[in-house]
mmCIF file of C-alpha atoms and ligand atoms in Angstrom:
data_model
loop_
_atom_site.group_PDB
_atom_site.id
_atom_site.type_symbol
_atom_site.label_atom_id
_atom_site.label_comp_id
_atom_site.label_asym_id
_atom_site.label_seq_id
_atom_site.Cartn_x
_atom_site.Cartn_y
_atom_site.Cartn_z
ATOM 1 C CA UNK A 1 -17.027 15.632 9.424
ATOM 2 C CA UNK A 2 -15.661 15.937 5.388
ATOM 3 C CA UNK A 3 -17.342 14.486 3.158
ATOM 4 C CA UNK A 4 -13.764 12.357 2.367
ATOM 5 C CA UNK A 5 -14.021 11.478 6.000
ATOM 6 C CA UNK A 6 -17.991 10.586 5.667
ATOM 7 C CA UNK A 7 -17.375 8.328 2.109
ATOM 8 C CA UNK A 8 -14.151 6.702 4.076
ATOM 9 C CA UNK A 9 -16.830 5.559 7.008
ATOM 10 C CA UNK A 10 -19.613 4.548 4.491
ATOM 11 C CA UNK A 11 -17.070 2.043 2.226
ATOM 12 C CA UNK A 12 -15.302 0.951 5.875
ATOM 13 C CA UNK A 13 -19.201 -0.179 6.401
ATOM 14 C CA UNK A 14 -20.111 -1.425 3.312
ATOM 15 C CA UNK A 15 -16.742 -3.772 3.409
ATOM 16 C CA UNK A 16 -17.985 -4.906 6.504
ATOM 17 C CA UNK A 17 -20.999 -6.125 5.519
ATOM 18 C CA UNK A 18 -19.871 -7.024 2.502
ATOM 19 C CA UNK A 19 -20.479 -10.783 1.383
ATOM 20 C CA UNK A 20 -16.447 -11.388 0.644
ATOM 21 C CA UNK A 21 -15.540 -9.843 4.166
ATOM 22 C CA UNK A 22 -18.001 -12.330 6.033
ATOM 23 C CA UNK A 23 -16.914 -15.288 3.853
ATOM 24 C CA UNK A 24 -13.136 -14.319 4.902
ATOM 25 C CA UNK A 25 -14.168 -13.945 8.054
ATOM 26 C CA UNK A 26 -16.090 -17.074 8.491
ATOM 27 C CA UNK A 27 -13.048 -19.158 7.473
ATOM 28 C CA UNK A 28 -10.843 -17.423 9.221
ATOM 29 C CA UNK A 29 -12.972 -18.225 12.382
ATOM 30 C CA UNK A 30 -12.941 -21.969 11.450
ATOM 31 C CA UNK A 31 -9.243 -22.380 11.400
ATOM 32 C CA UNK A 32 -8.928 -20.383 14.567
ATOM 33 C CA UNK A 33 -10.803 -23.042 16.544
ATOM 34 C CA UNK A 34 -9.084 -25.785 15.292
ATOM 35 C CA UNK A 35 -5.789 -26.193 17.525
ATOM 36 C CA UNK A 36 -3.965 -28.220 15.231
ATOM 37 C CA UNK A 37 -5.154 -25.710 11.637
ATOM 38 C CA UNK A 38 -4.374 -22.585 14.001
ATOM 39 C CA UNK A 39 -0.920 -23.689 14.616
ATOM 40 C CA UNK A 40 -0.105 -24.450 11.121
ATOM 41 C CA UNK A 41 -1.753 -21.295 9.804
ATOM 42 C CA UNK A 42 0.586 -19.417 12.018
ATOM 43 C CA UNK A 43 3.653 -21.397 11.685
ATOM 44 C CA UNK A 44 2.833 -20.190 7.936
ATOM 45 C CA UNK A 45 2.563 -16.554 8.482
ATOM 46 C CA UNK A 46 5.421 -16.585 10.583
ATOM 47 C CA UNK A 47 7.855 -18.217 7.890
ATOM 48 C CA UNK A 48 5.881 -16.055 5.079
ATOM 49 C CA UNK A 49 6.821 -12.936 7.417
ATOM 50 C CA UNK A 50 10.066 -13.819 8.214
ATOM 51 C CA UNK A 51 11.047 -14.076 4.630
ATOM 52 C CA UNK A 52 9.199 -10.805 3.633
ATOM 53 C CA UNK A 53 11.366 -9.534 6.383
ATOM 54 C CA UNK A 54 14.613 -10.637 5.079
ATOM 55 C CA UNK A 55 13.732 -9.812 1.810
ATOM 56 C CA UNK A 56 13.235 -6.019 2.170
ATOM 57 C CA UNK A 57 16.006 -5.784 4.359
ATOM 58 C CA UNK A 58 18.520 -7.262 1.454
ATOM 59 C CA UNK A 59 19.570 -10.298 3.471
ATOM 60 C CA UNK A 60 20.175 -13.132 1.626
ATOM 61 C CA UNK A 61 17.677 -16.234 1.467
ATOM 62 C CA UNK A 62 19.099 -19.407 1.739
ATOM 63 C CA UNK A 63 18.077 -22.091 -0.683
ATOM 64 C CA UNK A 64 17.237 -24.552 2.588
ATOM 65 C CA UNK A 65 15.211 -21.783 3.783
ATOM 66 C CA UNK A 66 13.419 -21.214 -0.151
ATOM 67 C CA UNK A 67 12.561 -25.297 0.347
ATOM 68 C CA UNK A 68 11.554 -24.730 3.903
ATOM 69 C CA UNK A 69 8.957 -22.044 3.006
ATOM 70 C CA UNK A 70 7.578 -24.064 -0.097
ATOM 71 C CA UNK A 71 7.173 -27.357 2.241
ATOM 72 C CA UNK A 72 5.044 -24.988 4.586
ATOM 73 C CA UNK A 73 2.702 -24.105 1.746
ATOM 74 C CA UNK A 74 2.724 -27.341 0.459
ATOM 75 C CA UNK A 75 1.418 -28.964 3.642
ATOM 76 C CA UNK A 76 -1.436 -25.808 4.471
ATOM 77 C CA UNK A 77 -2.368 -26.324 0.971
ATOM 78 C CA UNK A 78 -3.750 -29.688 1.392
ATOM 79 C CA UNK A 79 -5.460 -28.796 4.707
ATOM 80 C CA UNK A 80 -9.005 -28.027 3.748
ATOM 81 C CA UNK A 81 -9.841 -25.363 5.809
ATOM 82 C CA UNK A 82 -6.671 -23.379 5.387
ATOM 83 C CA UNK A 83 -6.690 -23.792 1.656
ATOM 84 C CA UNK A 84 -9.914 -22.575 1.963
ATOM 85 C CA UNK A 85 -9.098 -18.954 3.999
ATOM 86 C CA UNK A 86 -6.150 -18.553 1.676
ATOM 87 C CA UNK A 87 -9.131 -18.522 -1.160
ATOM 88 C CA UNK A 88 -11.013 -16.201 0.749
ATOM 89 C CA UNK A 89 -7.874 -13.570 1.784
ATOM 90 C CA UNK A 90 -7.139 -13.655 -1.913
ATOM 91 C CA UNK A 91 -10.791 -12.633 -2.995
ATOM 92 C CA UNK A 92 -10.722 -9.565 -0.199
ATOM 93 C CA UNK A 93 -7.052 -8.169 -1.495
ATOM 94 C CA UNK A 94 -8.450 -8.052 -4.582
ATOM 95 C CA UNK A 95 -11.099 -6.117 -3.665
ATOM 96 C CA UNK A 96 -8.841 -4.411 -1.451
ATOM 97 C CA UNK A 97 -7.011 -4.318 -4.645
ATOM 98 C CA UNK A 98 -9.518 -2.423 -6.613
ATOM 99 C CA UNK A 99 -11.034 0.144 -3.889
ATOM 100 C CA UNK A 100 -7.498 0.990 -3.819
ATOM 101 C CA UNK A 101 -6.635 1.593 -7.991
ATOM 102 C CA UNK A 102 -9.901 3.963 -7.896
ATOM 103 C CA UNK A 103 -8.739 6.096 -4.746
ATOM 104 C CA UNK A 104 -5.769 6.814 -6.341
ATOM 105 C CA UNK A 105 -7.010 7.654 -9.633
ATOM 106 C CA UNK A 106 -6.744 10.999 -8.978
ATOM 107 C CA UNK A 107 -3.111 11.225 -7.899
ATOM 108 C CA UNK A 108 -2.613 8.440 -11.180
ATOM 109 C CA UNK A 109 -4.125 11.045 -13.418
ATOM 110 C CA UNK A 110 -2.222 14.224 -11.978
ATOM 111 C CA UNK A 111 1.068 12.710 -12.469
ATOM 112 C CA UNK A 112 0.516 10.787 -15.778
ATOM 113 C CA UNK A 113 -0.485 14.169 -17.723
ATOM 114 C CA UNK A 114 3.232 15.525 -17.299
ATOM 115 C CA UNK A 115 5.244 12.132 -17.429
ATOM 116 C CA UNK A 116 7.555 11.903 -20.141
ATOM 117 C CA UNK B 1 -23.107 -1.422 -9.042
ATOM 118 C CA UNK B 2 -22.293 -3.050 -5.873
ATOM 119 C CA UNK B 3 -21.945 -0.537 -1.893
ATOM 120 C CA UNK B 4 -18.817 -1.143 -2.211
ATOM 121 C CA UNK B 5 -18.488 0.434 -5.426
ATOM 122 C CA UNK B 6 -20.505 3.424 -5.001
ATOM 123 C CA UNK B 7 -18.967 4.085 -2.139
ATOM 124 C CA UNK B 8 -15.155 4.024 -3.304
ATOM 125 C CA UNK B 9 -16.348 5.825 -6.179
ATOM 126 C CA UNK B 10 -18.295 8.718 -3.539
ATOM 127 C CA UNK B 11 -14.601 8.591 -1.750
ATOM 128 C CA UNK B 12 -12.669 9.507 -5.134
ATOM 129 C CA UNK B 13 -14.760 12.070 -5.867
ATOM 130 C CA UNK B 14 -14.625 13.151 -2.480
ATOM 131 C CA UNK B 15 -10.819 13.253 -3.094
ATOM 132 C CA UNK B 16 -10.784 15.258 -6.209
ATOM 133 C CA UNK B 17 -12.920 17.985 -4.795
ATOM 134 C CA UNK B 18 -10.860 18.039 -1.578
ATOM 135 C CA UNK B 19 -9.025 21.542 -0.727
ATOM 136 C CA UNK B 20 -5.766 18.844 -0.379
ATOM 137 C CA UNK B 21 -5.944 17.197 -4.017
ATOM 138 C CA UNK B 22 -6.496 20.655 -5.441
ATOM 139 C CA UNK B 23 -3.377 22.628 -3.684
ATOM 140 C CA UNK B 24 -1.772 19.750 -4.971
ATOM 141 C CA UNK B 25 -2.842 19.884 -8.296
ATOM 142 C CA UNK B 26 -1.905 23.854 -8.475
ATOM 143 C CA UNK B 27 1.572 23.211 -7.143
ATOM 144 C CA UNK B 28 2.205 20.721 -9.107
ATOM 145 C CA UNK B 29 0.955 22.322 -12.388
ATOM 146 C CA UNK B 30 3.407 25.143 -11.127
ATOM 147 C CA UNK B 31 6.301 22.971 -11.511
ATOM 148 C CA UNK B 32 5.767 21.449 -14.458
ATOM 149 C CA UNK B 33 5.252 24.573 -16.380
ATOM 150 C CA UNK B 34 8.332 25.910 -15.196
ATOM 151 C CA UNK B 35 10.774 24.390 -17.598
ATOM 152 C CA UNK B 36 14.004 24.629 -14.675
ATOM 153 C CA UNK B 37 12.051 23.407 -11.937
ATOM 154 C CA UNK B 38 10.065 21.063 -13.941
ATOM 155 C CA UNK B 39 13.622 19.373 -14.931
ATOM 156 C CA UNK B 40 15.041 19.591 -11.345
ATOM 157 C CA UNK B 41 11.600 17.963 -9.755
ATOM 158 C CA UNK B 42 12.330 14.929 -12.793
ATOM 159 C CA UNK B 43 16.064 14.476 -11.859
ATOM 160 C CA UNK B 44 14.770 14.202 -7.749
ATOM 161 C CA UNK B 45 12.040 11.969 -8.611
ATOM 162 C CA UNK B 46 14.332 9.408 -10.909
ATOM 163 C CA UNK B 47 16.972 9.624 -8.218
ATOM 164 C CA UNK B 48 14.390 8.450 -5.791
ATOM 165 C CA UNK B 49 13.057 6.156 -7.902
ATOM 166 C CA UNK B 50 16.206 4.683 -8.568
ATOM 167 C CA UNK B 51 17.890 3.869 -4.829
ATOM 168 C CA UNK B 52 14.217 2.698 -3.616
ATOM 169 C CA UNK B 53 14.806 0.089 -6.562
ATOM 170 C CA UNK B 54 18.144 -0.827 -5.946
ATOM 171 C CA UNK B 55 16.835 -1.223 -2.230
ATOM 172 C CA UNK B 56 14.047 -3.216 -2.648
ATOM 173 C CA UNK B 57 16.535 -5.787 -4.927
ATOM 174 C CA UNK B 58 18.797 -5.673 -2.285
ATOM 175 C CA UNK B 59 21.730 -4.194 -4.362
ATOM 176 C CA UNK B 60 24.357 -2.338 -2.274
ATOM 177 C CA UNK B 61 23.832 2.178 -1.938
ATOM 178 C CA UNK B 62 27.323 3.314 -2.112
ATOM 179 C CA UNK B 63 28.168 6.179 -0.215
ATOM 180 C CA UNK B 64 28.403 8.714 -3.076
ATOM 181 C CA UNK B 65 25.159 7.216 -4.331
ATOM 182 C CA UNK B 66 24.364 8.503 -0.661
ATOM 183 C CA UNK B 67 25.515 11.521 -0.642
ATOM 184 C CA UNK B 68 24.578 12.533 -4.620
ATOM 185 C CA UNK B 69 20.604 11.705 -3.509
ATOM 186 C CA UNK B 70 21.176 14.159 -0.744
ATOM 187 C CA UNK B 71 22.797 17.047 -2.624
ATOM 188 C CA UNK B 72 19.958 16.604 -4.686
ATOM 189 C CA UNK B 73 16.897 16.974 -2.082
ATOM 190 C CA UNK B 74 18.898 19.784 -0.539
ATOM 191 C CA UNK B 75 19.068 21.571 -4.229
ATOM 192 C CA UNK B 76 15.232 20.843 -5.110
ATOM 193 C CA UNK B 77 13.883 22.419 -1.202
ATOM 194 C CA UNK B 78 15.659 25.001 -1.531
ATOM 195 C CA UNK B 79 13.674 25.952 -4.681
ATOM 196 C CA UNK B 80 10.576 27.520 -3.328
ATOM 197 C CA UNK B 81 7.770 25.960 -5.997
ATOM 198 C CA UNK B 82 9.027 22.363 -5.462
ATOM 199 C CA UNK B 83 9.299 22.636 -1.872
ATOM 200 C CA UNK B 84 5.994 24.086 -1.713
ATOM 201 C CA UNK B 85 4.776 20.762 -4.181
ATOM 202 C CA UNK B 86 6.911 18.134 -1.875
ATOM 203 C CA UNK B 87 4.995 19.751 0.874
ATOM 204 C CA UNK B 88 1.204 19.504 -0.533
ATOM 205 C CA UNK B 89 2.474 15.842 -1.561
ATOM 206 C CA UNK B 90 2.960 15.134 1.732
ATOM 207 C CA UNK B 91 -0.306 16.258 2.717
ATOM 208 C CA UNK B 92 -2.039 14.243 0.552
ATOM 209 C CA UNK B 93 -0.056 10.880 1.083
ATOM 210 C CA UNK B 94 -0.944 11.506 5.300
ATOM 211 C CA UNK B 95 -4.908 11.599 4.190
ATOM 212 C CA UNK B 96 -4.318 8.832 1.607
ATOM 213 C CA UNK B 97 -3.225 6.891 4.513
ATOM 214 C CA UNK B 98 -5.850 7.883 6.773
ATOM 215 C CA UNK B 99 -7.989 6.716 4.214
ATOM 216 C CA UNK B 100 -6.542 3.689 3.897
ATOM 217 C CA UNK B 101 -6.280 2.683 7.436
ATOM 218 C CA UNK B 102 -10.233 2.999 7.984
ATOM 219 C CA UNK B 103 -10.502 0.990 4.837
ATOM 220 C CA UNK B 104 -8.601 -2.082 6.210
ATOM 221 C CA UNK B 105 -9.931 -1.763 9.799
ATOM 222 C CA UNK B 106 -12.672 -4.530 9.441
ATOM 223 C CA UNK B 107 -9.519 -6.885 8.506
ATOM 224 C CA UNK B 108 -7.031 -5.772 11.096
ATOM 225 C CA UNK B 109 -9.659 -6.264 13.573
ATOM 226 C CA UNK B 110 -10.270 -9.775 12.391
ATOM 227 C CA UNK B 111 -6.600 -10.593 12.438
ATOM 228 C CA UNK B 112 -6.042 -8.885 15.664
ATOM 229 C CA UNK B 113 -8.615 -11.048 17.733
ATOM 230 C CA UNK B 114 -6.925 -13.972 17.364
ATOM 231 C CA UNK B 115 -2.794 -12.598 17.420
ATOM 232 C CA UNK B 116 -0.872 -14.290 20.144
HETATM 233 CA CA1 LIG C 201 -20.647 -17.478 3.925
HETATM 234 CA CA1 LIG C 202 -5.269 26.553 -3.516
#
């Protein structure tokens, strides 16, 4: 195995067991096994996706559909639980976040010593 | 210094040693100190930069916008150093994204366990 192959396995571990990646995963866990919190997490991720979707493609948002998506938060906001793994999701991307700036480096540095 | 940590930082050093990283770093050195090819690999790269841009805002590609971005892809492989540098580039995005998909397995597992 390479050693980028090795150092890949070892941080894919340490994320795992990483206190951040259990925290995420035990709220994640909670609001799967509640019916009614399930449901509205995924009627969220389904708008939120939907939107990304139209987005990137160049289609147009409707304002009705802008209000839509910010009643959606609004309501998953005040549900404990959810608010709670949205807290926890936004702590792992940013570690996500930051494993990713310092892979890159490298390719960051190449590039930036001929830019104009 | 957290795992987590030491290990992203073993992976980017892991990265810069890699036989990948390095044939990219000597093609791309290549270009740039070739004054021509330098300024032909800048006038691809802007182009590219430019319609993925107008793309992600959603703003219309007209056709000659089109066909200018592929006159200029044709012009740049057909000069040897840059299509040799486009080439390691690609090598190193492909391992980049090997990378990253062991790095976000612990979450896509998570997510996956529960999809409908
Ligand atoms: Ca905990
Ligand atoms: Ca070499």
């Amino acid at each position: 195995m390479s050693n980028i192959q090795e150092s890949a396995q070892a941080l894919e571990q340490a994320i795992r067991e990483s206190e951040e990646f259990n925290n995420l995963k035990e709220a994640y866990e909670k609001v799967m096994n509640d019916e009614i919190a399930k449901k509205m997490f995924d009627d969220f991720r389904s708008t939120q996706i939907e939107l990304q979707q139209k987005q990137m493609q160049g289609q147009e948002i409707t304002e009705e559909e802008v209000e839509q998506a910010r009643k959606v938060v609004e309501t998953v906001q005040q549900h404990e639980a959810i608010s709670h793994l949205m807290e926890e999701e936004q702590k792992v991307n940013e570690f996500i976040n930051g494993i990713s700036r310092t892979i890159t480096k490298p390719l960051e540095e190449l590039y930036a010593e001929h830019a104009e």
